Amino acid sequence: MFNIEEELKKLPAKPGVYIMHDNKDAILYVGKAVSLKNRVRQYFQGSRNLSPKIQRMVSKVARFEYIVVDSEMEALVLECNLIKEHRPKYNTMLKDDKHYPYIRVTVNEPFPRVLFARTRGKDKAKYFGPYTNGQAVKDTLDLLKKTYQIRNCNLSLPKENTNRPCLYYHMGQCKAPCRGLVSKEEYGKAIEQVIAFLSGNLSPITKQLECLMKEASENMEFERAAEYRDLLNSVRRMAERQKADADLTVDRDVVAIATAGEEAVVQVFFVREGKMIGREHYYLTGVEGEDRGSVLQEFIKQFYGGTPHIPKELLLSEAIEESELLESYLTERSGRKVKILVPQKGDKERLVELAEKNASMVLQKDAEKIAEEEKRTRGAADEIAELLGLPKLGRTESFDISNTAGFASVASMVVFENGKPNKAEYRKFRIKTVQGSDDYASMREVLTRRFSHGLREREEGVGEKFSRFPDLILMDGGKGQVNIAEQVLSEMGISIPVCGMVKDDKHRTRGLYFHNEELPMNQHGEGFRLLTRIQDETHRFAIEYHRSLRGKEQVHSVLDEIEGIGPTRRRALMKAFGSREAISNASEEELAAVDSMNAAAAHAVYLFLRKEK
């Protein structure tokens, strides 16, 4: 048995990482400390002023473990790795785990290539990026290959060569170094121009494309001229998107944060060679009770602990406590000095303000979406709860029976939580004790099985499939189905309100049957829309299960009776025709054409199924 008070006394006053576990051994939280003894003890001191989120976490801690390291830097690295691996519930977490593409120029090769790369490798190639738009990278590569005729093959030149140039040479998109049609020096000049372009110098390619367009036009090659015109427009649009910074020598990221409740958005502007090449926003969860600086600090740890490119400067909207430690960590990762700054004036401050405004706009826009979704789900559930006089409506379970003339009777249990479907909790039942088409008896069996399982799981303390009981039970039907459900619950000593979902003559949802009366509902309200979604989903789930059983059992049981038709031929017929009806309508020739079938077997099936008709 883990005794927290006793284990706290054993903590060393050394740097390290601590890991909090719950009673099921799930990891709740990962943190680092300069002194494990001081830091971990703080969580369990009653006088300590902890945020509500951390208080909830501490209330669930069953045990903790720790790993001692030699320095705070090692603790930071280990903390980042463990958070990324386990994604603990109570850590501030970066939602997005995006990997942005690069353009890779293989300058270490005699005849370099220009390639799309998902990560920045530790090789001698030259990398440009990261870029936030993968399609834009592909468009840029296409532009460079068409303009500078850079090779696209994987040949190891000049060792390997080919008997003839490839298609790209004939299309004017490669100079065919594989056949020696271009010197290493001339090809190298083209690569230098590519690198200049990717570094932000667009003037040479603009002039070159203008000359080529003019030349093609003078030669009355209008299609080629139009192609150069389109390429030229692409370059000009690219130039317009690049916004100049005052300092043209430093790569930097501008990082700003906006928070609201338990959500936060971090906006990052990527500035390379003085030009903003892109921007991206990132969502973080679990920020309740945390100040903006702490949240931003967690973002920097998680994002820059995993990204392949770390700029020389990070401009932040908030001061962070561990700026020096993080500077050292990022310097070590990147192999060059990294600075973390909170600018107070000038162009840098204006860039940070712009990023902060963008973060706030994203958060506000998402807040509107969240509010709309809340109205459609949680709000709709509250509307139904108010109509029925219930204190709350968190979990709703809805049941339906499906059969065809009593054949293959099944039932569905669909679960909605806070107005949203929880498909992991859906359950399906195959009716075992009822013969023929008796929906009431079938429903009695299903509800008895469902709640018997639940009571047993609760008593034994094992299993979670049925132990959670709903706040409301919905039956796909009226008075009869409701009465059956209420009888079952009463016999089992369970008190849960039951409603019937009533349909009109055209099988459209009409309203709720509750306490022996049909309640009037606003058919334009969110509660009514939610009720319709639940009823449709319950019916769909039951029908799909019934169809799957009916298709298997009807076809298999009938075919099993035909002499000469075993499992192999039965499966082949089902695969070829899909249903019993399709097999019945097939000609002998069509049956005989199926794999593993022959004329005698086809004749037997043909005669048997026509007798059945």
JSON list of C-alpha atoms in Angstrom, two decimals, residues 45-260:
[
{"chain": "A", "resi": 45, "resn": "GLN", "atom": "CA", "xyz": [0.23, 20.94, 2.13]},
{"chain": "A", "resi": 46, "resn": "GLY", "atom": "CA", "xyz": [-3.29, 21.99, 3.10]},
{"chain": "A", "resi": 47, "resn": "SER", "atom": "CA", "xyz": [-2.34, 25.65, 3.39]},
{"chain": "A", "resi": 48, "resn": "ARG", "atom": "CA", "xyz": [-0.91, 25.77, -0.09]},
{"chain": "A", "resi": 49, "resn": "ASN", "atom": "CA", "xyz": [-2.83, 28.03, -2.52]},
{"chain": "A", "resi": 50, "resn": "LEU", "atom": "CA", "xyz": [-3.37, 25.65, -5.45]},
{"chain": "A", "resi": 51, "resn": "SER", "atom": "CA", "xyz": [-5.47, 26.36, -8.54]},
{"chain": "A", "resi": 52, "resn": "PRO", "atom": "CA", "xyz": [-8.82, 24.51, -8.82]},
{"chain": "A", "resi": 53, "resn": "LYS", "atom": "CA", "xyz": [-7.38, 22.33, -11.59]},
{"chain": "A", "resi": 54, "resn": "ILE", "atom": "CA", "xyz": [-4.41, 21.23, -9.48]},
{"chain": "A", "resi": 55, "resn": "GLN", "atom": "CA", "xyz": [-6.67, 20.68, -6.46]},
{"chain": "A", "resi": 56, "resn": "ARG", "atom": "CA", "xyz": [-8.74, 18.26, -8.53]},
{"chain": "A", "resi": 57, "resn": "MET", "atom": "CA", "xyz": [-5.58, 16.53, -9.70]},
{"chain": "A", "resi": 58, "resn": "VAL", "atom": "CA", "xyz": [-4.22, 16.16, -6.14]},
{"chain": "A", "resi": 59, "resn": "SER", "atom": "CA", "xyz": [-7.53, 14.70, -4.94]},
{"chain": "A", "resi": 60, "resn": "LYS", "atom": "CA", "xyz": [-7.06, 11.84, -7.43]},
{"chain": "A", "resi": 61, "resn": "VAL", "atom": "CA", "xyz": [-3.39, 11.09, -6.70]},
{"chain": "A", "resi": 62, "resn": "ALA", "atom": "CA", "xyz": [-2.94, 7.55, -5.37]},
{"chain": "A", "resi": 63, "resn": "ARG", "atom": "CA", "xyz": [0.84, 7.47, -5.69]},
{"chain": "A", "resi": 64, "resn": "PHE", "atom": "CA", "xyz": [3.76, 9.33, -7.21]},
{"chain": "A", "resi": 65, "resn": "GLU", "atom": "CA", "xyz": [7.18, 8.38, -8.51]},
{"chain": "A", "resi": 66, "resn": "TYR", "atom": "CA", "xyz": [10.24, 10.43, -9.35]},
{"chain": "A", "resi": 67, "resn": "ILE", "atom": "CA", "xyz": [13.40, 10.31, -11.41]},
{"chain": "A", "resi": 68, "resn": "VAL", "atom": "CA", "xyz": [16.53, 12.04, -10.10]},
{"chain": "A", "resi": 69, "resn": "VAL", "atom": "CA", "xyz": [18.83, 13.75, -12.63]},
{"chain": "A", "resi": 70, "resn": "ASP", "atom": "CA", "xyz": [22.03, 15.76, -12.41]},
{"chain": "A", "resi": 71, "resn": "SER", "atom": "CA", "xyz": [20.77, 19.21, -13.40]},
{"chain": "A", "resi": 72, "resn": "GLU", "atom": "CA", "xyz": [17.67, 21.33, -13.98]},
{"chain": "A", "resi": 73, "resn": "MET", "atom": "CA", "xyz": [18.44, 21.20, -17.71]},
{"chain": "A", "resi": 74, "resn": "GLU", "atom": "CA", "xyz": [18.27, 17.40, -17.71]},
{"chain": "A", "resi": 75, "resn": "ALA", "atom": "CA", "xyz": [15.02, 17.61, -15.74]},
{"chain": "A", "resi": 76, "resn": "LEU", "atom": "CA", "xyz": [13.55, 19.95, -18.37]},
{"chain": "A", "resi": 77, "resn": "VAL", "atom": "CA", "xyz": [14.50, 17.63, -21.24]},
{"chain": "A", "resi": 78, "resn": "LEU", "atom": "CA", "xyz": [13.08, 14.59, -19.44]},
{"chain": "A", "resi": 79, "resn": "GLU", "atom": "CA", "xyz": [9.88, 16.46, -18.53]},
{"chain": "A", "resi": 80, "resn": "CYS", "atom": "CA", "xyz": [9.33, 17.47, -22.18]},
{"chain": "A", "resi": 81, "resn": "ASN", "atom": "CA", "xyz": [9.84, 13.91, -23.37]},
{"chain": "A", "resi": 82, "resn": "LEU", "atom": "CA", "xyz": [7.50, 12.37, -20.77]},
{"chain": "A", "resi": 83, "resn": "ILE", "atom": "CA", "xyz": [4.74, 14.92, -21.42]},
{"chain": "A", "resi": 84, "resn": "LYS", "atom": "CA", "xyz": [4.95, 14.28, -25.14]},
{"chain": "A", "resi": 85, "resn": "GLU", "atom": "CA", "xyz": [4.87, 10.50, -24.63]},
{"chain": "A", "resi": 86, "resn": "HIS", "atom": "CA", "xyz": [2.08, 10.27, -22.03]},
{"chain": "A", "resi": 87, "resn": "ARG", "atom": "CA", "xyz": [0.03, 13.46, -22.62]},
{"chain": "A", "resi": 88, "resn": "PRO", "atom": "CA", "xyz": [-1.14, 13.63, -18.97]},
{"chain": "A", "resi": 89, "resn": "LYS", "atom": "CA", "xyz": [-4.66, 14.90, -18.32]},
{"chain": "A", "resi": 90, "resn": "TYR", "atom": "CA", "xyz": [-3.70, 17.73, -15.95]},
{"chain": "A", "resi": 91, "resn": "ASN", "atom": "CA", "xyz": [-0.72, 19.14, -17.83]},
{"chain": "A", "resi": 92, "resn": "THR", "atom": "CA", "xyz": [-1.28, 22.13, -20.07]},
{"chain": "A", "resi": 93, "resn": "MET", "atom": "CA", "xyz": [-1.28, 20.38, -23.43]},
{"chain": "A", "resi": 94, "resn": "LEU", "atom": "CA", "xyz": [-0.58, 21.52, -26.97]},
{"chain": "A", "resi": 95, "resn": "LYS", "atom": "CA", "xyz": [-3.46, 20.11, -29.03]},
{"chain": "A", "resi": 96, "resn": "ASP", "atom": "CA", "xyz": [-1.77, 20.25, -32.42]},
{"chain": "A", "resi": 97, "resn": "ASP", "atom": "CA", "xyz": [1.22, 18.11, -33.29]},
{"chain": "A", "resi": 98, "resn": "LYS", "atom": "CA", "xyz": [1.97, 19.46, -36.73]},
{"chain": "A", "resi": 99, "resn": "HIS", "atom": "CA", "xyz": [5.12, 18.92, -38.75]},
{"chain": "A", "resi": 100, "resn": "TYR", "atom": "CA", "xyz": [5.68, 21.69, -41.26]},
{"chain": "A", "resi": 101, "resn": "PRO", "atom": "CA", "xyz": [7.45, 20.99, -44.54]},
{"chain": "A", "resi": 102, "resn": "TYR", "atom": "CA", "xyz": [10.83, 22.24, -45.73]},
{"chain": "A", "resi": 103, "resn": "ILE", "atom": "CA", "xyz": [12.49, 22.66, -49.08]},
{"chain": "A", "resi": 104, "resn": "ARG", "atom": "CA", "xyz": [15.72, 20.66, -49.18]},
{"chain": "A", "resi": 105, "resn": "VAL", "atom": "CA", "xyz": [18.53, 21.53, -51.60]},
{"chain": "A", "resi": 106, "resn": "THR", "atom": "CA", "xyz": [21.09, 18.70, -51.74]},
{"chain": "A", "resi": 107, "resn": "VAL", "atom": "CA", "xyz": [24.13, 20.96, -52.12]},
{"chain": "A", "resi": 108, "resn": "ASN", "atom": "CA", "xyz": [26.35, 18.04, -51.03]},
{"chain": "A", "resi": 109, "resn": "GLU", "atom": "CA", "xyz": [25.71, 16.33, -54.41]},
{"chain": "A", "resi": 110, "resn": "PRO", "atom": "CA", "xyz": [27.62, 17.16, -57.63]},
{"chain": "A", "resi": 111, "resn": "PHE", "atom": "CA", "xyz": [24.30, 17.87, -59.36]},
{"chain": "A", "resi": 112, "resn": "PRO", "atom": "CA", "xyz": [21.98, 18.97, -56.52]},
{"chain": "A", "resi": 113, "resn": "ARG", "atom": "CA", "xyz": [18.23, 18.37, -56.37]},
{"chain": "A", "resi": 114, "resn": "VAL", "atom": "CA", "xyz": [15.47, 20.52, -54.87]},
{"chain": "A", "resi": 115, "resn": "LEU", "atom": "CA", "xyz": [13.12, 18.36, -52.80]},
{"chain": "A", "resi": 116, "resn": "PHE", "atom": "CA", "xyz": [10.09, 18.43, -50.51]},
{"chain": "A", "resi": 117, "resn": "ALA", "atom": "CA", "xyz": [11.06, 17.38, -46.96]},
{"chain": "A", "resi": 118, "resn": "ARG", "atom": "CA", "xyz": [8.84, 16.66, -43.94]},
{"chain": "A", "resi": 119, "resn": "THR", "atom": "CA", "xyz": [11.67, 17.02, -41.41]},
{"chain": "A", "resi": 120, "resn": "ARG", "atom": "CA", "xyz": [14.99, 18.81, -41.19]},
{"chain": "A", "resi": 121, "resn": "GLY", "atom": "CA", "xyz": [17.63, 16.11, -41.41]},
{"chain": "A", "resi": 122, "resn": "LYS", "atom": "CA", "xyz": [21.07, 16.16, -39.87]},
{"chain": "A", "resi": 123, "resn": "ASP", "atom": "CA", "xyz": [22.89, 16.06, -43.22]},
{"chain": "A", "resi": 124, "resn": "LYS", "atom": "CA", "xyz": [24.87, 18.45, -45.37]},
{"chain": "A", "resi": 125, "resn": "ALA", "atom": "CA", "xyz": [21.88, 19.59, -47.40]},
{"chain": "A", "resi": 126, "resn": "LYS", "atom": "CA", "xyz": [20.56, 23.16, -47.20]},
{"chain": "A", "resi": 127, "resn": "TYR", "atom": "CA", "xyz": [17.05, 23.55, -45.75]},
{"chain": "A", "resi": 128, "resn": "PHE", "atom": "CA", "xyz": [14.55, 26.36, -46.22]},
{"chain": "A", "resi": 129, "resn": "GLY", "atom": "CA", "xyz": [11.46, 26.74, -44.04]},
{"chain": "A", "resi": 130, "resn": "PRO", "atom": "CA", "xyz": [9.52, 25.48, -42.22]},
{"chain": "A", "resi": 131, "resn": "TYR", "atom": "CA", "xyz": [6.56, 26.53, -44.36]},
{"chain": "A", "resi": 132, "resn": "THR", "atom": "CA", "xyz": [2.99, 26.45, -43.05]},
{"chain": "A", "resi": 133, "resn": "ASN", "atom": "CA", "xyz": [1.36, 25.53, -46.37]},
{"chain": "A", "resi": 134, "resn": "GLY", "atom": "CA", "xyz": [2.36, 22.21, -47.90]},
{"chain": "A", "resi": 135, "resn": "GLN", "atom": "CA", "xyz": [0.64, 22.96, -51.20]},
{"chain": "A", "resi": 136, "resn": "ALA", "atom": "CA", "xyz": [2.53, 26.26, -51.49]},
{"chain": "A", "resi": 137, "resn": "VAL", "atom": "CA", "xyz": [5.79, 24.32, -51.09]},
{"chain": "A", "resi": 138, "resn": "LYS", "atom": "CA", "xyz": [4.80, 21.96, -53.91]},
{"chain": "A", "resi": 139, "resn": "ASP", "atom": "CA", "xyz": [3.82, 24.90, -56.11]},
{"chain": "A", "resi": 140, "resn": "THR", "atom": "CA", "xyz": [7.18, 26.54, -55.40]},
{"chain": "A", "resi": 141, "resn": "LEU", "atom": "CA", "xyz": [9.07, 23.36, -56.31]},
{"chain": "A", "resi": 142, "resn": "ASP", "atom": "CA", "xyz": [7.11, 23.13, -59.54]},
{"chain": "A", "resi": 143, "resn": "LEU", "atom": "CA", "xyz": [7.98, 26.75, -60.33]},
{"chain": "A", "resi": 144, "resn": "LEU", "atom": "CA", "xyz": [11.70, 26.20, -59.65]},
{"chain": "A", "resi": 145, "resn": "LYS", "atom": "CA", "xyz": [11.91, 23.04, -61.77]},
{"chain": "A", "resi": 146, "resn": "LYS", "atom": "CA", "xyz": [10.19, 24.68, -64.72]},
{"chain": "A", "resi": 147, "resn": "THR", "atom": "CA", "xyz": [12.27, 27.85, -64.47]},
{"chain": "A", "resi": 148, "resn": "TYR", "atom": "CA", "xyz": [15.74, 26.48, -63.67]},
{"chain": "A", "resi": 149, "resn": "GLN", "atom": "CA", "xyz": [15.35, 22.97, -65.13]},
{"chain": "A", "resi": 150, "resn": "ILE", "atom": "CA", "xyz": [16.56, 21.17, -62.00]},
{"chain": "A", "resi": 151, "resn": "ARG", "atom": "CA", "xyz": [16.71, 17.38, -62.13]},
{"chain": "A", "resi": 152, "resn": "ASN", "atom": "CA", "xyz": [14.03, 15.35, -60.39]},
{"chain": "A", "resi": 153, "resn": "CYS", "atom": "CA", "xyz": [15.55, 11.84, -60.48]},
{"chain": "A", "resi": 154, "resn": "ASN", "atom": "CA", "xyz": [17.29, 9.74, -57.82]},
{"chain": "A", "resi": 155, "resn": "LEU", "atom": "CA", "xyz": [20.34, 8.90, -59.93]},
{"chain": "A", "resi": 156, "resn": "SER", "atom": "CA", "xyz": [23.72, 9.13, -58.25]},
{"chain": "A", "resi": 157, "resn": "LEU", "atom": "CA", "xyz": [25.43, 11.49, -60.71]},
{"chain": "A", "resi": 158, "resn": "PRO", "atom": "CA", "xyz": [27.89, 11.44, -62.34]},
{"chain": "A", "resi": 159, "resn": "LYS", "atom": "CA", "xyz": [28.41, 7.73, -61.46]},
{"chain": "A", "resi": 160, "resn": "GLU", "atom": "CA", "xyz": [25.09, 6.64, -62.96]},
{"chain": "A", "resi": 161, "resn": "ASN", "atom": "CA", "xyz": [23.85, 7.65, -66.37]},
{"chain": "A", "resi": 162, "resn": "THR", "atom": "CA", "xyz": [21.10, 6.71, -68.79]},
{"chain": "A", "resi": 163, "resn": "ASN", "atom": "CA", "xyz": [20.91, 5.77, -72.44]},
{"chain": "A", "resi": 164, "resn": "ARG", "atom": "CA", "xyz": [18.59, 8.67, -73.20]},
{"chain": "A", "resi": 165, "resn": "PRO", "atom": "CA", "xyz": [17.20, 11.75, -71.43]},
{"chain": "A", "resi": 166, "resn": "CYS", "atom": "CA", "xyz": [13.97, 11.36, -69.47]},
{"chain": "A", "resi": 167, "resn": "LEU", "atom": "CA", "xyz": [10.60, 12.90, -70.24]},
{"chain": "A", "resi": 168, "resn": "TYR", "atom": "CA", "xyz": [11.35, 16.00, -68.11]},
{"chain": "A", "resi": 169, "resn": "TYR", "atom": "CA", "xyz": [14.18, 16.92, -70.51]},
{"chain": "A", "resi": 170, "resn": "HIS", "atom": "CA", "xyz": [11.82, 16.79, -73.46]},
{"chain": "A", "resi": 171, "resn": "MET", "atom": "CA", "xyz": [9.30, 18.90, -71.50]},
{"chain": "A", "resi": 172, "resn": "GLY", "atom": "CA", "xyz": [11.97, 21.54, -70.89]},
{"chain": "A", "resi": 173, "resn": "GLN", "atom": "CA", "xyz": [12.07, 20.91, -67.14]},
{"chain": "A", "resi": 174, "resn": "CYS", "atom": "CA", "xyz": [15.50, 19.25, -66.82]},
{"chain": "A", "resi": 175, "resn": "LYS", "atom": "CA", "xyz": [18.89, 19.96, -68.40]},
{"chain": "A", "resi": 176, "resn": "ALA", "atom": "CA", "xyz": [19.73, 16.21, -68.55]},
{"chain": "A", "resi": 177, "resn": "PRO", "atom": "CA", "xyz": [22.96, 16.10, -66.52]},
{"chain": "A", "resi": 178, "resn": "CYS", "atom": "CA", "xyz": [22.52, 12.30, -66.70]},
{"chain": "A", "resi": 179, "resn": "ARG", "atom": "CA", "xyz": [23.57, 12.52, -70.37]},
{"chain": "A", "resi": 180, "resn": "GLY", "atom": "CA", "xyz": [26.22, 15.19, -69.90]},
{"chain": "A", "resi": 181, "resn": "LEU", "atom": "CA", "xyz": [24.12, 17.81, -71.69]},
{"chain": "A", "resi": 182, "resn": "VAL", "atom": "CA", "xyz": [24.94, 20.43, -69.07]},
{"chain": "A", "resi": 183, "resn": "SER", "atom": "CA", "xyz": [28.25, 21.10, -67.29]},
{"chain": "A", "resi": 184, "resn": "LYS", "atom": "CA", "xyz": [28.60, 20.96, -63.53]},
{"chain": "A", "resi": 185, "resn": "GLU", "atom": "CA", "xyz": [29.44, 24.69, -63.49]},
{"chain": "A", "resi": 186, "resn": "GLU", "atom": "CA", "xyz": [26.39, 25.74, -65.51]},
{"chain": "A", "resi": 187, "resn": "TYR", "atom": "CA", "xyz": [24.12, 23.51, -63.43]},
{"chain": "A", "resi": 188, "resn": "GLY", "atom": "CA", "xyz": [25.69, 24.97, -60.28]},
{"chain": "A", "resi": 189, "resn": "LYS", "atom": "CA", "xyz": [24.77, 28.51, -61.39]},
{"chain": "A", "resi": 190, "resn": "ALA", "atom": "CA", "xyz": [21.14, 27.41, -61.67]},
{"chain": "A", "resi": 191, "resn": "ILE", "atom": "CA", "xyz": [21.29, 26.00, -58.13]},
{"chain": "A", "resi": 192, "resn": "GLU", "atom": "CA", "xyz": [22.75, 29.31, -56.87]},
{"chain": "A", "resi": 193, "resn": "GLN", "atom": "CA", "xyz": [19.79, 31.12, -58.36]},
{"chain": "A", "resi": 194, "resn": "VAL", "atom": "CA", "xyz": [17.42, 28.65, -56.69]},
{"chain": "A", "resi": 195, "resn": "ILE", "atom": "CA", "xyz": [19.05, 29.29, -53.31]},
{"chain": "A", "resi": 196, "resn": "ALA", "atom": "CA", "xyz": [18.87, 33.05, -53.87]},
{"chain": "A", "resi": 197, "resn": "PHE", "atom": "CA", "xyz": [15.19, 32.73, -54.68]},
{"chain": "A", "resi": 198, "resn": "LEU", "atom": "CA", "xyz": [14.47, 30.63, -51.57]},
{"chain": "A", "resi": 199, "resn": "SER", "atom": "CA", "xyz": [16.44, 33.15, -49.50]},
{"chain": "A", "resi": 200, "resn": "GLY", "atom": "CA", "xyz": [14.04, 35.88, -50.61]},
{"chain": "A", "resi": 201, "resn": "ASN", "atom": "CA", "xyz": [15.83, 37.42, -53.60]},
{"chain": "A", "resi": 202, "resn": "LEU", "atom": "CA", "xyz": [13.08, 37.27, -56.24]},
{"chain": "A", "resi": 203, "resn": "SER", "atom": "CA", "xyz": [14.47, 39.87, -58.61]},
{"chain": "A", "resi": 204, "resn": "PRO", "atom": "CA", "xyz": [16.62, 37.54, -60.81]},
{"chain": "A", "resi": 205, "resn": "ILE", "atom": "CA", "xyz": [13.81, 35.05, -61.45]},
{"chain": "A", "resi": 206, "resn": "THR", "atom": "CA", "xyz": [11.37, 37.89, -62.18]},
{"chain": "A", "resi": 207, "resn": "LYS", "atom": "CA", "xyz": [13.70, 39.35, -64.81]},
{"chain": "A", "resi": 208, "resn": "GLN", "atom": "CA", "xyz": [14.41, 35.94, -66.31]},
{"chain": "A", "resi": 209, "resn": "LEU", "atom": "CA", "xyz": [10.72, 35.07, -66.64]},
{"chain": "A", "resi": 210, "resn": "GLU", "atom": "CA", "xyz": [9.96, 38.47, -68.18]},
{"chain": "A", "resi": 211, "resn": "CYS", "atom": "CA", "xyz": [12.66, 37.90, -70.83]},
{"chain": "A", "resi": 212, "resn": "LEU", "atom": "CA", "xyz": [11.46, 34.35, -71.57]},
{"chain": "A", "resi": 213, "resn": "MET", "atom": "CA", "xyz": [7.84, 35.51, -71.85]},
{"chain": "A", "resi": 214, "resn": "LYS", "atom": "CA", "xyz": [8.81, 38.32, -74.22]},
{"chain": "A", "resi": 215, "resn": "GLU", "atom": "CA", "xyz": [10.99, 36.01, -76.32]},
{"chain": "A", "resi": 216, "resn": "ALA", "atom": "CA", "xyz": [8.23, 33.39, -76.63]},
{"chain": "A", "resi": 217, "resn": "SER", "atom": "CA", "xyz": [5.71, 36.05, -77.58]},
{"chain": "A", "resi": 218, "resn": "GLU", "atom": "CA", "xyz": [8.00, 37.48, -80.29]},
{"chain": "A", "resi": 219, "resn": "ASN", "atom": "CA", "xyz": [8.41, 33.95, -81.69]},
{"chain": "A", "resi": 220, "resn": "MET", "atom": "CA", "xyz": [4.61, 33.61, -81.70]},
{"chain": "A", "resi": 221, "resn": "GLU", "atom": "CA", "xyz": [4.82, 30.75, -79.17]},
{"chain": "A", "resi": 222, "resn": "PHE", "atom": "CA", "xyz": [1.79, 32.04, -77.34]},
{"chain": "A", "resi": 223, "resn": "GLU", "atom": "CA", "xyz": [1.10, 28.96, -75.22]},
{"chain": "A", "resi": 224, "resn": "ARG", "atom": "CA", "xyz": [4.65, 29.02, -73.88]},
{"chain": "A", "resi": 225, "resn": "ALA", "atom": "CA", "xyz": [4.40, 32.77, -73.33]},
{"chain": "A", "resi": 226, "resn": "ALA", "atom": "CA", "xyz": [1.20, 32.25, -71.33]},
{"chain": "A", "resi": 227, "resn": "GLU", "atom": "CA", "xyz": [2.95, 29.61, -69.21]},
{"chain": "A", "resi": 228, "resn": "TYR", "atom": "CA", "xyz": [5.80, 32.06, -68.42]},
{"chain": "A", "resi": 229, "resn": "ARG", "atom": "CA", "xyz": [3.19, 34.73, -67.64]},
{"chain": "A", "resi": 230, "resn": "ASP", "atom": "CA", "xyz": [1.52, 32.43, -65.11]},
{"chain": "A", "resi": 231, "resn": "LEU", "atom": "CA", "xyz": [4.86, 31.60, -63.51]},
{"chain": "A", "resi": 232, "resn": "LEU", "atom": "CA", "xyz": [5.69, 35.30, -63.32]},
{"chain": "A", "resi": 233, "resn": "ASN", "atom": "CA", "xyz": [2.37, 36.02, -61.60]},
{"chain": "A", "resi": 234, "resn": "SER", "atom": "CA", "xyz": [3.12, 33.28, -59.06]},
{"chain": "A", "resi": 235, "resn": "VAL", "atom": "CA", "xyz": [6.45, 34.90, -58.21]},
{"chain": "A", "resi": 236, "resn": "ARG", "atom": "CA", "xyz": [4.86, 38.34, -57.88]},
{"chain": "A", "resi": 237, "resn": "ARG", "atom": "CA", "xyz": [2.20, 36.99, -55.53]},
{"chain": "A", "resi": 238, "resn": "MET", "atom": "CA", "xyz": [4.91, 35.38, -53.48]},
{"chain": "A", "resi": 239, "resn": "ALA", "atom": "CA", "xyz": [6.76, 38.68, -53.29]},
{"chain": "A", "resi": 240, "resn": "GLU", "atom": "CA", "xyz": [3.61, 40.47, -52.13]},
{"chain": "A", "resi": 241, "resn": "ARG", "atom": "CA", "xyz": [3.10, 37.96, -49.31]},
{"chain": "A", "resi": 242, "resn": "GLN", "atom": "CA", "xyz": [6.57, 38.53, -47.91]},
{"chain": "A", "resi": 243, "resn": "LYS", "atom": "CA", "xyz": [6.42, 41.35, -45.40]},
{"chain": "A", "resi": 244, "resn": "ALA", "atom": "CA", "xyz": [9.73, 42.96, -44.57]},
{"chain": "A", "resi": 245, "resn": "ASP", "atom": "CA", "xyz": [11.03, 43.25, -41.04]},
{"chain": "A", "resi": 246, "resn": "ALA", "atom": "CA", "xyz": [13.41, 46.01, -39.91]},
{"chain": "A", "resi": 247, "resn": "ASP", "atom": "CA", "xyz": [16.19, 43.51, -39.16]},
{"chain": "A", "resi": 248, "resn": "LEU", "atom": "CA", "xyz": [16.98, 41.50, -42.31]},
{"chain": "A", "resi": 249, "resn": "THR", "atom": "CA", "xyz": [19.58, 39.23, -40.73]},
{"chain": "A", "resi": 250, "resn": "VAL", "atom": "CA", "xyz": [17.81, 37.34, -37.94]},
{"chain": "A", "resi": 251, "resn": "ASP", "atom": "CA", "xyz": [15.40, 34.41, -38.18]},
{"chain": "A", "resi": 252, "resn": "ARG", "atom": "CA", "xyz": [12.77, 34.80, -35.49]},
{"chain": "A", "resi": 253, "resn": "ASP", "atom": "CA", "xyz": [9.39, 33.54, -34.35]},
{"chain": "A", "resi": 254, "resn": "VAL", "atom": "CA", "xyz": [6.88, 35.97, -32.91]},
{"chain": "A", "resi": 255, "resn": "VAL", "atom": "CA", "xyz": [4.83, 34.15, -30.26]},
{"chain": "A", "resi": 256, "resn": "ALA", "atom": "CA", "xyz": [1.72, 35.61, -28.59]},
{"chain": "A", "resi": 257, "resn": "ILE", "atom": "CA", "xyz": [-1.08, 34.16, -26.48]},
{"chain": "A", "resi": 258, "resn": "ALA", "atom": "CA", "xyz": [-4.78, 34.75, -25.82]},
{"chain": "A", "resi": 259, "resn": "THR", "atom": "CA", "xyz": [-6.75, 32.86, -23.14]},
{"chain": "A", "resi": 260, "resn": "ALA", "atom": "CA", "xyz": [-10.40, 32.34, -22.20]}
]
